[in-house]
Short mmCIF file of C-alpha atoms in Angstrom, two decimals:
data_model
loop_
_atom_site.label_atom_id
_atom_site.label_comp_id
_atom_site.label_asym_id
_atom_site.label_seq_id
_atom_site.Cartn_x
_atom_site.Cartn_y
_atom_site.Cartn_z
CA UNK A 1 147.74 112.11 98.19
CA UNK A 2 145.85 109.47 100.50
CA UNK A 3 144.22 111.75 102.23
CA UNK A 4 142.97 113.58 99.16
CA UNK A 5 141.41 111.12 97.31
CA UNK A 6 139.86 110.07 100.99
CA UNK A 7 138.52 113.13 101.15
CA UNK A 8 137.07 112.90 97.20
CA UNK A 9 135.74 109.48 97.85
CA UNK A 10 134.11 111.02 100.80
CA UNK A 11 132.77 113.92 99.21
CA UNK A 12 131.20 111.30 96.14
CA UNK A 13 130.31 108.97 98.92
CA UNK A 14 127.72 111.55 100.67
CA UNK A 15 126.38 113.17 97.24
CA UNK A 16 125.48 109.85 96.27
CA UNK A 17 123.87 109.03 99.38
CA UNK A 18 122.40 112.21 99.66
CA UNK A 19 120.74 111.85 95.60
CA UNK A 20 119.30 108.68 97.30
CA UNK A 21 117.38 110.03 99.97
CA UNK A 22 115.92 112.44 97.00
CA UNK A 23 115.27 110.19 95.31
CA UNK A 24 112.96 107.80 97.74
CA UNK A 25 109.38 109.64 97.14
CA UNK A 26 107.38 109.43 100.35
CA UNK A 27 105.42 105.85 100.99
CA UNK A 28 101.51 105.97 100.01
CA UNK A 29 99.14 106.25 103.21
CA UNK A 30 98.49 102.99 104.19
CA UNK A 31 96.91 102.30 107.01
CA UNK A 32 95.49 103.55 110.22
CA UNK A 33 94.94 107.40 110.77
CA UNK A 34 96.44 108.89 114.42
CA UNK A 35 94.42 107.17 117.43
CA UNK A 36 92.42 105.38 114.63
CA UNK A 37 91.74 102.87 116.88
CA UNK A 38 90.45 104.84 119.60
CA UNK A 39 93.14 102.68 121.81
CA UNK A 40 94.63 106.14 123.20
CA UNK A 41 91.84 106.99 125.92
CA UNK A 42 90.63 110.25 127.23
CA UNK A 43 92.01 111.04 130.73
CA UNK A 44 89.66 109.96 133.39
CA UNK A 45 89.51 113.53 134.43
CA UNK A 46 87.96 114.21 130.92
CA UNK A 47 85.31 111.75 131.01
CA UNK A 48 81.79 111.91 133.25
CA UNK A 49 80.76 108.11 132.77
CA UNK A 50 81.16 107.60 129.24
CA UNK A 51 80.78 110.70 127.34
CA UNK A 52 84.25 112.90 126.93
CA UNK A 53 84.21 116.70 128.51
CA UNK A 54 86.71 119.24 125.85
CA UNK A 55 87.17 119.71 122.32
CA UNK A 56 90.42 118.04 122.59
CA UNK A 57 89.46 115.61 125.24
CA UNK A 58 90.24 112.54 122.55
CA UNK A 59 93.74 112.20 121.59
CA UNK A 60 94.54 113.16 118.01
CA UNK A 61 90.60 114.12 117.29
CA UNK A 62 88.40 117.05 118.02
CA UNK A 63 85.00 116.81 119.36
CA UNK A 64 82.00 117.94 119.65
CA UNK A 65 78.64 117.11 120.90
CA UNK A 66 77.92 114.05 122.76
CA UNK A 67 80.93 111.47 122.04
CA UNK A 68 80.76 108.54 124.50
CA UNK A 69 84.24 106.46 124.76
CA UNK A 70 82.87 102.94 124.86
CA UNK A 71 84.51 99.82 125.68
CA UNK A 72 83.05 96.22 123.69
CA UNK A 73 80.58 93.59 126.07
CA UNK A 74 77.52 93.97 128.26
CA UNK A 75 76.71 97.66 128.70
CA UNK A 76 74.33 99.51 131.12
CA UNK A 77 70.65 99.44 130.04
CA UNK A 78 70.89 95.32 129.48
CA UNK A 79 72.15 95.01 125.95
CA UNK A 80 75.45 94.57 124.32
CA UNK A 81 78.04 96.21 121.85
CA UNK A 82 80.33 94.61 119.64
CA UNK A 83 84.01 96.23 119.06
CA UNK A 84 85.29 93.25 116.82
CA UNK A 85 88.74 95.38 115.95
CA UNK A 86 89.76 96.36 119.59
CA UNK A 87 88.56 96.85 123.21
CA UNK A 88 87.34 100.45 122.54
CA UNK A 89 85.43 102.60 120.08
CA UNK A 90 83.57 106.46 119.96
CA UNK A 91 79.79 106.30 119.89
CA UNK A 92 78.52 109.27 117.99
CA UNK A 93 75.46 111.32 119.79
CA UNK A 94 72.66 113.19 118.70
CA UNK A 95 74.50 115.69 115.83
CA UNK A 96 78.11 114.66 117.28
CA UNK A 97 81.15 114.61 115.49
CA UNK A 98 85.25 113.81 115.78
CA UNK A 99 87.44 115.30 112.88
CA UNK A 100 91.16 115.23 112.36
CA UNK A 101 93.31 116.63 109.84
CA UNK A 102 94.91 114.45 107.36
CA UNK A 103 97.94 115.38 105.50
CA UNK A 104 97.66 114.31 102.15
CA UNK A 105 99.24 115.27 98.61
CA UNK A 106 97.08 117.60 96.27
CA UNK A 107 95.39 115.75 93.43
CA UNK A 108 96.04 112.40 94.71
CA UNK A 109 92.96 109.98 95.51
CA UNK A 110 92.76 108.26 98.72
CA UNK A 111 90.15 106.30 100.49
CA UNK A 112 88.49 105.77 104.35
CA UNK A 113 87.85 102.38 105.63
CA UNK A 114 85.97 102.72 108.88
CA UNK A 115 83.90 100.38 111.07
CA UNK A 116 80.44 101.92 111.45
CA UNK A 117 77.58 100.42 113.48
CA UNK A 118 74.10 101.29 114.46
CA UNK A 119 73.72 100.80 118.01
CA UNK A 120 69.91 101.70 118.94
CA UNK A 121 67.39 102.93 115.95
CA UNK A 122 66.63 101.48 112.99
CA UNK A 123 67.39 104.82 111.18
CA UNK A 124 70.81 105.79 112.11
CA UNK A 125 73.12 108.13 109.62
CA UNK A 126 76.75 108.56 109.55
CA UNK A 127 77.60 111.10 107.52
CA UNK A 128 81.17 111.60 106.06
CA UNK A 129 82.66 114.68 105.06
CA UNK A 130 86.18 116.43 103.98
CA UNK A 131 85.84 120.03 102.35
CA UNK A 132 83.70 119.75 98.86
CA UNK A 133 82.14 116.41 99.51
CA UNK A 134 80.08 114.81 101.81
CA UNK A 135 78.26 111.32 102.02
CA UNK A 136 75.18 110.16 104.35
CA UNK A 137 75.77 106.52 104.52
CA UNK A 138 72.63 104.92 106.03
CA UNK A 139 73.23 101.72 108.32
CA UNK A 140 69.70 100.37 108.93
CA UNK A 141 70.82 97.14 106.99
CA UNK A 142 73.36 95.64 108.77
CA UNK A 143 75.75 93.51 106.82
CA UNK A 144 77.49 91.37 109.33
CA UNK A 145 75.33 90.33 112.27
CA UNK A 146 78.74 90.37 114.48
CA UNK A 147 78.70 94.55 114.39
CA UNK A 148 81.66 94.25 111.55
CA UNK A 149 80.34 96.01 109.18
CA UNK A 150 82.95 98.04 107.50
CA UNK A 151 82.40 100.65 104.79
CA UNK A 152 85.12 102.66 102.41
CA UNK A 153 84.95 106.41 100.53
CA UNK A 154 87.19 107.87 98.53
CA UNK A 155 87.35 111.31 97.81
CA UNK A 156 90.34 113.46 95.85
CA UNK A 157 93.09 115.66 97.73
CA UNK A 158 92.62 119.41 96.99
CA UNK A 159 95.20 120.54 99.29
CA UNK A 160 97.69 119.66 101.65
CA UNK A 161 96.18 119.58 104.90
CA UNK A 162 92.34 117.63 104.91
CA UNK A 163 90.08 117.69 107.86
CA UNK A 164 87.78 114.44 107.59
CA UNK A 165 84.93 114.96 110.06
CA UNK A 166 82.04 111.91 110.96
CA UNK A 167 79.04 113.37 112.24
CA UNK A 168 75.57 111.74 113.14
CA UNK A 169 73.06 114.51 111.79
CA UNK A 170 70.48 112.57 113.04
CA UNK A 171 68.17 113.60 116.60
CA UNK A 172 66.64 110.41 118.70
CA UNK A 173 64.98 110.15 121.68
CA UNK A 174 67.80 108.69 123.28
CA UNK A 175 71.30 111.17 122.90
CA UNK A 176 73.67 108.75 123.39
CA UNK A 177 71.95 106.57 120.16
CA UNK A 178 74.37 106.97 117.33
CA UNK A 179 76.85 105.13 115.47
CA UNK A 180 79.72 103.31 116.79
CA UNK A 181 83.21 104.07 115.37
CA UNK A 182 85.89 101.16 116.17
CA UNK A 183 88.78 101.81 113.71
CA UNK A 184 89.40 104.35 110.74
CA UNK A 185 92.20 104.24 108.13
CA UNK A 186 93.60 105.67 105.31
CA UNK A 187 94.96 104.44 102.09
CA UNK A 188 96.34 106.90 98.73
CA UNK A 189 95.04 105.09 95.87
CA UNK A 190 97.56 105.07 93.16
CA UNK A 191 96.64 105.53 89.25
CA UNK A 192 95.71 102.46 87.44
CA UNK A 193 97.33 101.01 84.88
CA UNK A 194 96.36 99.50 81.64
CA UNK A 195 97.37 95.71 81.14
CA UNK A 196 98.27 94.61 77.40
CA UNK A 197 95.56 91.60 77.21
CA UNK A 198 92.69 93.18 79.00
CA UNK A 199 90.82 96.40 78.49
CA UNK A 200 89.05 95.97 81.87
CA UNK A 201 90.92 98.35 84.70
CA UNK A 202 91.45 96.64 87.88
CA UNK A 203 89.41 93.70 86.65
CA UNK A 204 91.05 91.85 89.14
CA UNK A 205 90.02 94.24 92.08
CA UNK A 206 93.79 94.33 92.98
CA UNK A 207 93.41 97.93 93.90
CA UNK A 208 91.21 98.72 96.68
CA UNK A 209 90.70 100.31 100.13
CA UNK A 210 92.66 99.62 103.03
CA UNK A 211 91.97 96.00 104.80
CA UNK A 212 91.94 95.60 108.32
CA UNK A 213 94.36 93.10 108.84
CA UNK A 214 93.09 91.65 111.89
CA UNK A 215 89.75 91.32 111.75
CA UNK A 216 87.46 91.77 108.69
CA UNK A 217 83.89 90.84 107.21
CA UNK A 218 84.47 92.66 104.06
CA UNK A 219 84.34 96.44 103.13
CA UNK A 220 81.24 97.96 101.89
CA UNK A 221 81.60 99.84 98.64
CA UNK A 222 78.58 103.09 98.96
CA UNK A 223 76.76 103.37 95.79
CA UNK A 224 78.17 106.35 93.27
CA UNK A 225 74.81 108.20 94.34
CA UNK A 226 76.54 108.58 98.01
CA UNK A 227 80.47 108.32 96.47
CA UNK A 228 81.35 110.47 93.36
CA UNK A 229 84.47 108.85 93.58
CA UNK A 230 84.87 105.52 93.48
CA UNK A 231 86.87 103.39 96.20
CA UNK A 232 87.36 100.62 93.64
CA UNK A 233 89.35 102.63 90.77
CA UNK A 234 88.18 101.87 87.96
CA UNK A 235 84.35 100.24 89.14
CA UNK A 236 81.31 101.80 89.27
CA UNK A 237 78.52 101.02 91.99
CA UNK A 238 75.70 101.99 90.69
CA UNK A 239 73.31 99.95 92.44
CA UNK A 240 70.87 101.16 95.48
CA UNK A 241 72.78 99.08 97.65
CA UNK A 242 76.92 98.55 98.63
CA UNK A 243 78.89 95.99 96.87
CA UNK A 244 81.40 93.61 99.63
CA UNK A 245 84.77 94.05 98.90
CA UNK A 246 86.81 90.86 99.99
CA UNK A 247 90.32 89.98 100.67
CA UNK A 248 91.77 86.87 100.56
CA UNK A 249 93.05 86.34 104.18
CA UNK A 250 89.36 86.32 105.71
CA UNK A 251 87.85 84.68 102.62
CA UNK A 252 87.95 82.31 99.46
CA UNK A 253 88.63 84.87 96.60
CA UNK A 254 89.17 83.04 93.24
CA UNK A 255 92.49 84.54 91.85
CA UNK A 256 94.78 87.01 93.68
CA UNK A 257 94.12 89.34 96.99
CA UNK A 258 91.03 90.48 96.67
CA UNK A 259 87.46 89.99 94.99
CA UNK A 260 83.63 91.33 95.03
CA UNK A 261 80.96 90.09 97.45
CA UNK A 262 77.10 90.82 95.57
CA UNK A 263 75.38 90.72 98.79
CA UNK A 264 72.19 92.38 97.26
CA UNK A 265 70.85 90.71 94.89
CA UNK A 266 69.77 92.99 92.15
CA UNK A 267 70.14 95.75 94.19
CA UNK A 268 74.15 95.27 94.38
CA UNK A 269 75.26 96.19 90.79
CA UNK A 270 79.02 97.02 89.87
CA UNK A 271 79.79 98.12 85.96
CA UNK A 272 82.82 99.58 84.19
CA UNK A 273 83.27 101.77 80.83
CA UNK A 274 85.65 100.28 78.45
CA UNK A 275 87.01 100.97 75.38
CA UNK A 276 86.41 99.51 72.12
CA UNK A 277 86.01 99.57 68.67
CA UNK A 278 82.53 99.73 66.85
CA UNK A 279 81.36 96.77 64.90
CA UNK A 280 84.63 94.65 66.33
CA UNK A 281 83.97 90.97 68.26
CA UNK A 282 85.23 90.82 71.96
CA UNK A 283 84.86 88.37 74.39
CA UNK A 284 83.95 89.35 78.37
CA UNK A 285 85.16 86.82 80.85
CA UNK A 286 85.09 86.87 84.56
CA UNK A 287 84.80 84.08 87.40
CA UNK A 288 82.24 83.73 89.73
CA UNK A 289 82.14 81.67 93.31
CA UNK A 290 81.41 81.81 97.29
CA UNK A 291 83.51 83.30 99.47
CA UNK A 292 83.66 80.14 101.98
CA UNK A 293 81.61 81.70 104.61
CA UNK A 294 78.89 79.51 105.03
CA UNK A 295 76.85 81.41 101.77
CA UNK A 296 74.51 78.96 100.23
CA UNK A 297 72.00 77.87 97.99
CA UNK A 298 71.73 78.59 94.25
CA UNK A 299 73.06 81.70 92.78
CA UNK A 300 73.03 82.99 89.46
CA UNK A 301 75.34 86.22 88.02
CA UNK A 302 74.15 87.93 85.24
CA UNK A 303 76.74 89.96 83.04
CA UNK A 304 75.73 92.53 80.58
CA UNK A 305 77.49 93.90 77.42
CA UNK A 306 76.11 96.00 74.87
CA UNK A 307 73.39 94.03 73.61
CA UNK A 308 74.48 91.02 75.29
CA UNK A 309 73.48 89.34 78.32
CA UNK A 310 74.88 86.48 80.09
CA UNK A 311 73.25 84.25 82.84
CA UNK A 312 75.87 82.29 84.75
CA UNK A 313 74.24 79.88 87.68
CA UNK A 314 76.50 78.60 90.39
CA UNK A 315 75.22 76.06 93.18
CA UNK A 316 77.08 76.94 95.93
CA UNK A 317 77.26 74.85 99.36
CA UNK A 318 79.19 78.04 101.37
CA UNK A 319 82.55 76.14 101.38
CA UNK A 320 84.88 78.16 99.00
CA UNK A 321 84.96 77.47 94.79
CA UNK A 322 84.62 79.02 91.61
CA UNK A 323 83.36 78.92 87.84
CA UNK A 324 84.23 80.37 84.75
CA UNK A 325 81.92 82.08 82.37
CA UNK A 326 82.56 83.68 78.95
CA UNK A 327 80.42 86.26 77.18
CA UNK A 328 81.04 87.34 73.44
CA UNK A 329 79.66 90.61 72.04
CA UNK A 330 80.15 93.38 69.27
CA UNK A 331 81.44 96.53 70.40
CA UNK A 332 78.01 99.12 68.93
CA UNK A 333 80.05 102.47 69.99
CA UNK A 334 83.42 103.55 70.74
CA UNK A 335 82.24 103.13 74.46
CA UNK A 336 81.07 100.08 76.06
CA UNK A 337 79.46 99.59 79.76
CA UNK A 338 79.98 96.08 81.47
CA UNK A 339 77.73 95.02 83.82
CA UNK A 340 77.09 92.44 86.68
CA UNK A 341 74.41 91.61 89.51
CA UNK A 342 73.48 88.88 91.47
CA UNK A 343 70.01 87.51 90.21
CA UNK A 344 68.91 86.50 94.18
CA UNK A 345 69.41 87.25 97.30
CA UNK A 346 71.09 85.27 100.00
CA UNK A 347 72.02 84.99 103.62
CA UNK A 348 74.33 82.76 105.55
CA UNK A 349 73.41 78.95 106.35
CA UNK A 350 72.86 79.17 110.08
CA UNK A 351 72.57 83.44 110.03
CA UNK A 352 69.55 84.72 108.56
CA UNK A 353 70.43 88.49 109.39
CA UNK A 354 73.69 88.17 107.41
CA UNK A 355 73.47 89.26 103.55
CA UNK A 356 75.77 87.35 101.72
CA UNK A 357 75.71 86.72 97.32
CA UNK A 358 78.08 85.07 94.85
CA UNK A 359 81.93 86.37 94.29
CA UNK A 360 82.68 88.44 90.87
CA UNK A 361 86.86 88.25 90.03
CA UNK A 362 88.66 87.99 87.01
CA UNK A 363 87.23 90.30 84.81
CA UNK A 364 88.82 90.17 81.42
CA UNK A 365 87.83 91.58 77.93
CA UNK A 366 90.18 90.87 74.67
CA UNK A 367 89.56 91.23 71.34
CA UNK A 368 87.85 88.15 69.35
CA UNK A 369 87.76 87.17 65.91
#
């Protein structure tokens, strides 16, 4: 009799155990993609000075073209390039690429962060691609005099298997200009959800591309004309220039993990459609600040909702605070479009090449008697 109900307990024991396991979805993609970090090096049989010889020559990425494998510091020719996330990094060539395939889950939206660099020409182009979409991201303006500049896309899974391919279409004088690659990840965005006191998605920019953990200047959000989906759910950049998105480890961010950077003036605009009732009272509230790296001088936010505007100055002295603003407004339509740029520009105290602006966070909007 012992041994039978043994045997039964054993029998419940593993179907338990075994519902368990079925039940434990697969974790989100978070973080880097295979060799992301270019740390796995071509064999030195594979390499003639710098540039790699085979398709598969990388490990985990195909080639093709002229990919150098570059290490960070002085470099022949008398100048000097940056890696800030590692020792090494892939410079693309004149109409080079590296691919890999990604596998993903159908219908489910994920987004690239990836260190990209101009190393020679003013008019360098990285273009990104999986199958359907594809983004030219121009990096004449560098963000981050340091050669951190950091940039995320988002794009939606049609099948299982994705091949993601960078490629420099561009032709210079000089072959081995191009941009620099130093680390690429991955992250599956997961759907939003409403909160009951705000009608603003994500207004806390909670959800948002993967961060580099150790090392960061911020991730630049493309504008919707180069990103038809968004890698801020919820946002829309629909400025000529990137919005900063900042995390709380490498900056001052107001409330919670993470926040937005304006670092172009007017040209950095970030707006959301909400939904409300025509005729009804709401009030729009958000905080603005600096992100404690060395930003200064005075700012000024403007919000915008339906016919409403807002200006909201802040005096900032580049060491880290915040302000509160409130904007109230009647709903006109059944649809209403938020809005917020930074009135000026602004660059770092003691770095004039580094575009900096005030911090957005906190967006709220409630209903208002």
């Amino acid at each position: 009799m012992a041994l039978f109900l043994a045997l039964c307990f054993a029998i419940i024991l593993s179907f338990c155990q075994g519902s368990a396991h079925a039940a434990i979805p697969p974790r989100p993609l978070d973080g880097l993609v295979e060799n992301g970090n270019f740390e796995q090096a071509p064999a030195k049989s594979n390499l003639k000075k710098r540039a790699i010889i085979g398709k598969y020559s990388l490990p985990k990425w195909e080639i093709s073209g002229i990919v150098e494998y570059v290490s960070g510091g002085p470099q022949p020719g008398g100048f000097y390039l940056a890696i800030p996330r590692g020792v090494h990094a892939v410079r693309l060539g004149n109409e080079a690429s590296i691919s890999q395939t990604l596998t993903v889950k159908p219908g489910s939206i994920y987004a690239l962060t990836f260190g990209a660099t101009r190393t020679c020409a003013q008019d360098e182009v990285l273009r990104v691609s999986v199958p359907g979409q594809s983004s030219d991201l121009p990096l004449q303006t560098l963000y981050s005099s340091n050669g951190g500049d950091t940039y995320a896309l988002a794009w939606k899974a049609t099948s299982k298997a994705v091949k993601v391919t960078f490629h420099n279409p561009g032709i210079q004088e000089d072959p081995t200009c191009g941009p620099l690659l130093d680390a690429i990840a991955i992250k599956e965005m997961l759907p939003l959800k409403y909160s009951k006191d705000n009608l603003v998605k994500n207004g806390g920019f909670e959800v948002g591309p993967h961060v580099f953990k150790n090392f960061s200047t911020g991730i630049l959000l493309p504008t919707r004309q180069q990103d038809l989906i968004s890698p801020l759910p919820g946002w829309i950049i629909e400025s000529l220039k990137p919005v900063k998105y900042i995390d709380n480890k490498h900056f001052f961010v107001p409330t919670g993990f993470a926040a937005i950077e304006m670092v172009a003036g007017r040209e950095s605009a970030i707006a959301q459609v909400i939904r409300t009732i025509p005729n009804k009272f709401y009030n729009l509230t958000f905080t603005i600040g600096d992100a404690k790296n060395a930003c200064h001088g005075s700012m000024m936010v403007e919000a915008f909702a339906a016919r409403e505007t807002l200006k909201v100055p802040y005096v900032s002295q580049g060491k880290g605070g915040y302000k509160t603003a409130t904007l109230r407004f009647r709903a006109i339509s059944a649809r209403t479009r938020i809005t917020f740029y930074s009135a000026y520009y602004h660059t770092k105290l003691h770095d004039y090449g580094h575009m900096c602006g005030p911090v957005l966070d906190d967006v709220r909007v409630f209903p208002t008697h």
